[in-house]
Amino acid sequence: MISGPVTSPPSSPSSRTHPRPGTPLRQFVLKVHGLCNLACDHCYVYELADQTWRDKPAFMAPGTVRHAAARIAEHAAEHSLGAVGIVLHGGEPLLMGAPRLRETLTVLDAAIAPVAWIDWRMQTNGILLTDEIGELLLEFGVKVGVSLDGDREANDRHRRYRHGGGSHPETLRGLALLRKPRFRELYAGLLCTIDVRNDPIAVYEALLAQEPPHVDLLLPHATWDEPPPYAQPGTTPYADWLLRVHDRWLADGRPVPIRSFDALHTIARGGRSETEAVGVDRGIVAVIETDGTWEQPDSMKVAFHGAAGTGRDVVTTSADELLDLPAMRHRQSGLAGLSATCRACPVVARCGGGLYAHRYRTGSGFDNPSVYCADLKGLITSMDSAPQPVGNGLPVLPDWVFDELASGGGGPLAIAYLTAAQESITRALLVAVAGHADETAARAWPLLADLDKQSPAAVRAVVTHPFVRTWAVQCLRDGHDTARLADVVAAVVIAAGTDAQVEVTPRNGQIHLPSIGTLTAPTPANVMITSRALTATGPLAAGTPAETLAGTSAQTPPGVAGVGGVVVGSGFAPVRTVEVDGRVLRLEDADPYRDCHEWPATGPLTDGDAEAWATSLTAAWRELSLDAPEQLAGLGELVTVVTPLVAAADGTLRSATSQQAFGALGIAATDDPAALAVMLVHEFQHAKLGAVLDLYDLVDPDSADPVTVGWRPDARPAELALQGTYAHLAVADIWRRRALRSAPGAAGYYTMYRDWTLHAADALRNGTALTERGRRFVDGIAATIARWPK
């Protein structure tokens, strides 16, 4: 529920043209300086096949920066992108010096920031980091990634000066600056290129000693023409090396995100990889060279001379026109763009064919598996069999995840941990339901175990639908509707596209398949469901074709073919969906267990209602890109369902979450996108905290110590006070950002929400209700507020 005012001035008007089909670019790598102060022998820019750097200027001229900024802003506006990533790269970007760096940042910010929030990044060797540079990066909010290959011996095998000396001590000095409290928020993480001659555990420990917030372990760039060093046919040295780190990382409780491991674990749970190295996420990265030419990602430079080139530049070619080039289209073609060998592989959805450049072979181009195919397959299969750490029967959140959530944040990776824990809970509930299911559901239950082995992604997609857990909890509480277990299995059959058959029981003339849709059954008899057809048993003869059951010729309903190709008649109504910022959200207006929020859910939506919701959510996403950019990516990962609620008669805003429906937000429609943005973030906070409370007691269950809060006249139970405090933390941050934009009235609202949150956090910390872990969580809230202006 929203407490207090949420209305803000409407967004500034903007004109949007209809975006082109395809996936827009979301990250732009700017080669602001083309030379480097090191001579690393594994560098893809200078040492590998592509030598085009020799013909390019040493740095990006101001005019080129202006053209690049204009093209990025144009693309963001064309596709209504809430945020874009800008990576300052080289060579070594810090060779440009502080004055030129400031000029570059200023030009980019002036052109792009009015259109989209900028996720600033820089990749550097760290040697030239100084306090002056740090202050400048703080001013613009530029996060810094540093290249480091481990301890001194490991790092200096490759990362050396031209005179042959190692760079390790100077890099550590730069990292020490980033670890200072003043600059800690700039520290994005470490990038390490693997050399299998280095001891993996020594490298892992050396990287962790630098206290990175993130680690990226990269395979050295190679192709079939120039295979990886130290790899022999029939061996998997890189998988073996990575698995030793992975096992130690798991044993340590995943103390830091490691991108390759987290990406593969996330894909296995049905999430996005957020990297082109694995998975089938479409290419969303483009490079702008020092001379203004558009290029494909730098990894292409390993393939052949000119491999990254496009023949286009930012003066004459827009980003949309770049995406129309065959090479860029191919990068975005997903599984269809992979070789026949890859498409036939059982782990293709996980590895995605590996990094595009690593597939190159003279003669066949990129129509090959990765040169690291055996290593990727070995890594994936071994990771799948590795034991997962558990506590009290549930996954344990790494400390960094817990602390990130406590601070009020929660990026995609932290949300992936919460989602995995919620899935574990739902699976346990399903096992419990199966223990006393009716005869029909009991017959369906064993099939789910088989499907979990054959099509785990399909099982996960259905099991994690928010209202599967809502039903399971109610079923265990009152023994009602055990037949829905068969509906869950049938939904998985459809999502998996398998030929298995599931018998389901209509209730009130309908069969609801969670996450798929609703079938109107013209007979009370049980129905047999497969992914391709529906047949009836009972009064209708077994084998009755789908068109007889549904009353019309069989057809593929819009929006359903993508989840298993289900073929049914017009009696089937798929779940309504809307696309928001590239993500598909379900508008649940039919699930019989959606009405689990504080206020009642609406009935079925009209097409006009659904269009209005799509418009409102898109506008709210735009507001969030300005006022809660750090929340946006995590919110997009967590929220899969919006349940429309009945609007209040007096116009009061309504929103709610249920702890038993993780991933669903209940919201009453509003035509105020700024207010809707606040409601989304407010309920996102409740959803995160509810998931944390499923894993940990933050409040002593025996405590009766009430807490006085500013937003209610009555003292609140400690857990409810904690919920309100956490939600208002994010609302205060929205008003803080609006105040920075001088939105009318925002400063007053910011002060009110900040003070409410701070005083409630202090009351909780000064009371006796919090557990030790609860105190750590509230300390995180207080630390975030302490960084804000008073």
CSV table of N, CA, C and O in Angstrom, one decimal, residues 57-96:
chain,number,residue,atom,x,y,z
A,57,PRO,N,43.2,7.6,-35.5
A,57,PRO,CA,43.8,8.6,-34.6
A,57,PRO,C,44.0,8.1,-33.2
A,57,PRO,O,43.3,7.1,-32.8
A,58,ALA,N,44.9,8.7,-32.5
A,58,ALA,CA,45.2,8.3,-31.2
A,58,ALA,C,44.1,8.5,-30.2
A,58,ALA,O,44.0,7.8,-29.2
A,59,PHE,N,43.3,9.5,-30.4
A,59,PHE,CA,42.2,9.8,-29.5
A,59,PHE,C,40.9,10.3,-30.3
A,59,PHE,O,41.1,10.7,-31.4
A,60,MET,N,39.8,10.2,-29.6
A,60,MET,CA,38.5,10.6,-30.3
A,60,MET,C,38.4,12.2,-30.2
A,60,MET,O,38.4,12.7,-29.1
A,61,ALA,N,38.4,12.8,-31.3
A,61,ALA,CA,38.3,14.3,-31.3
A,61,ALA,C,37.0,14.8,-30.8
A,61,ALA,O,36.0,14.1,-30.9
A,62,PRO,N,36.9,16.0,-30.3
A,62,PRO,CA,35.6,16.6,-29.8
A,62,PRO,C,34.5,16.5,-30.8
A,62,PRO,O,33.4,16.2,-30.4
A,63,GLY,N,34.8,16.8,-32.1
A,63,GLY,CA,33.7,16.7,-33.1
A,63,GLY,C,33.2,15.3,-33.2
A,63,GLY,O,31.9,15.1,-33.4
A,64,THR,N,34.0,14.3,-33.2
A,64,THR,CA,33.6,12.9,-33.2
A,64,THR,C,32.7,12.5,-32.0
A,64,THR,O,31.7,11.8,-32.1
A,65,VAL,N,33.2,13.0,-30.9
A,65,VAL,CA,32.4,12.8,-29.6
A,65,VAL,C,31.0,13.3,-29.8
A,65,VAL,O,30.0,12.7,-29.4
A,66,ARG,N,30.8,14.5,-30.4
A,66,ARG,CA,29.5,15.2,-30.5
A,66,ARG,C,28.7,14.3,-31.5
A,66,ARG,O,27.5,14.1,-31.2
A,67,HIS,N,29.3,13.9,-32.6
A,67,HIS,CA,28.5,13.0,-33.5
A,67,HIS,C,28.1,11.7,-32.9
A,67,HIS,O,26.9,11.3,-33.0
A,68,ALA,N,29.0,11.1,-32.1
A,68,ALA,CA,28.6,9.9,-31.4
A,68,ALA,C,27.5,10.1,-30.4
A,68,ALA,O,26.6,9.3,-30.3
A,69,ALA,N,27.6,11.2,-29.6
A,69,ALA,CA,26.6,11.5,-28.6
A,69,ALA,C,25.2,11.7,-29.3
A,69,ALA,O,24.2,11.2,-28.8
A,70,ALA,N,25.2,12.4,-30.4
A,70,ALA,CA,24.0,12.6,-31.1
A,70,ALA,C,23.3,11.3,-31.6
A,70,ALA,O,22.1,11.1,-31.6
A,71,ARG,N,24.2,10.4,-32.1
A,71,ARG,CA,23.6,9.1,-32.6
A,71,ARG,C,23.1,8.2,-31.5
A,71,ARG,O,22.1,7.6,-31.6
A,72,ILE,N,23.8,8.3,-30.4
A,72,ILE,CA,23.3,7.5,-29.2
A,72,ILE,C,22.0,8.0,-28.7
A,72,ILE,O,21.0,7.3,-28.5
A,73,ALA,N,21.9,9.3,-28.6
A,73,ALA,CA,20.7,10.0,-28.1
A,73,ALA,C,19.5,9.7,-29.1
A,73,ALA,O,18.4,9.4,-28.7
A,74,GLU,N,19.8,9.8,-30.4
A,74,GLU,CA,18.8,9.5,-31.4
A,74,GLU,C,18.3,8.1,-31.3
A,74,GLU,O,17.1,7.9,-31.3
A,75,HIS,N,19.1,7.1,-31.1
A,75,HIS,CA,18.7,5.7,-31.0
A,75,HIS,C,17.9,5.5,-29.7
A,75,HIS,O,16.9,4.8,-29.7
A,76,ALA,N,18.4,6.1,-28.6
A,76,ALA,CA,17.6,6.0,-27.3
A,76,ALA,C,16.2,6.6,-27.5
A,76,ALA,O,15.2,6.0,-27.0
A,77,ALA,N,16.1,7.7,-28.1
A,77,ALA,CA,14.8,8.3,-28.3
A,77,ALA,C,13.9,7.5,-29.3
A,77,ALA,O,12.7,7.3,-29.0
A,78,GLU,N,14.5,7.0,-30.3
A,78,GLU,CA,13.8,6.3,-31.3
A,78,GLU,C,13.1,5.0,-30.7
A,78,GLU,O,12.0,4.6,-31.0
A,79,HIS,N,13.9,4.4,-29.8
A,79,HIS,CA,13.4,3.1,-29.2
A,79,HIS,C,12.9,3.3,-27.7
A,79,HIS,O,12.6,2.3,-27.1
A,80,SER,N,12.7,4.6,-27.3
A,80,SER,CA,12.2,4.9,-26.0
A,80,SER,C,13.0,4.1,-24.9
A,80,SER,O,12.4,3.5,-24.0
A,81,LEU,N,14.3,4.1,-25.0
A,81,LEU,CA,15.1,3.4,-24.1
A,81,LEU,C,15.2,4.2,-22.8
A,81,LEU,O,15.5,5.3,-22.8
A,82,GLY,N,14.9,3.5,-21.7
A,82,GLY,CA,15.0,4.2,-20.4
A,82,GLY,C,16.5,4.5,-20.0
A,82,GLY,O,16.7,5.4,-19.3
A,83,ALA,N,17.4,3.6,-20.4
A,83,ALA,CA,18.8,3.7,-20.0
A,83,ALA,C,19.7,3.2,-21.2
A,83,ALA,O,19.3,2.3,-21.9
A,84,VAL,N,20.8,3.7,-21.3
A,84,VAL,CA,21.9,3.2,-22.2
A,84,VAL,C,23.2,3.1,-21.4
A,84,VAL,O,23.5,3.9,-20.5
A,85,GLY,N,24.0,2.1,-21.8
A,85,GLY,CA,25.3,2.0,-21.2
A,85,GLY,C,26.3,2.7,-22.1
A,85,GLY,O,26.3,2.5,-23.3
A,86,ILE,N,27.2,3.5,-21.5
A,86,ILE,CA,28.3,4.1,-22.2
A,86,ILE,C,29.6,3.6,-21.6
A,86,ILE,O,29.8,3.8,-20.4
A,87,VAL,N,30.4,2.9,-22.3
A,87,VAL,CA,31.7,2.4,-21.8
A,87,VAL,C,32.9,3.1,-22.4
A,87,VAL,O,33.0,3.1,-23.7
A,88,LEU,N,33.6,3.8,-21.6
A,88,LEU,CA,34.8,4.5,-22.1
A,88,LEU,C,36.0,3.5,-22.2
A,88,LEU,O,36.3,2.8,-21.2
A,89,HIS,N,36.6,3.3,-23.3
A,89,HIS,CA,37.5,2.2,-23.6
A,89,HIS,C,38.7,2.7,-24.4
A,89,HIS,O,38.7,3.8,-24.8
A,90,GLY,N,39.6,1.8,-24.6
A,90,GLY,CA,40.7,2.1,-25.4
A,90,GLY,C,41.2,0.9,-26.2
A,90,GLY,O,40.4,0.0,-26.6
A,91,GLY,N,42.5,0.7,-26.3
A,91,GLY,CA,43.6,1.4,-25.6
A,91,GLY,C,43.3,1.6,-24.1
A,91,GLY,O,42.6,0.8,-23.5
A,92,GLU,N,44.0,2.6,-23.6
A,92,GLU,CA,43.8,3.0,-22.2
A,92,GLU,C,43.1,4.3,-22.2
A,92,GLU,O,43.7,5.4,-22.5
A,93,PRO,N,41.9,4.4,-21.7
A,93,PRO,CA,41.1,5.6,-21.8
A,93,PRO,C,41.7,6.7,-20.9
A,93,PRO,O,41.5,7.9,-21.3
A,94,LEU,N,42.4,6.4,-19.8
A,94,LEU,CA,42.9,7.4,-19.0
A,94,LEU,C,44.1,8.2,-19.6
A,94,LEU,O,44.5,9.2,-19.0
A,95,LEU,N,44.6,7.7,-20.7
A,95,LEU,CA,45.7,8.4,-21.4
A,95,LEU,C,45.2,9.8,-21.9
A,95,LEU,O,46.0,10.6,-22.3
A,96,MET,N,43.9,9.9,-22.0
A,96,MET,CA,43.3,11.2,-22.6
A,96,MET,C,43.5,12.3,-21.6
A,96,MET,O,43.4,13.5,-22.0
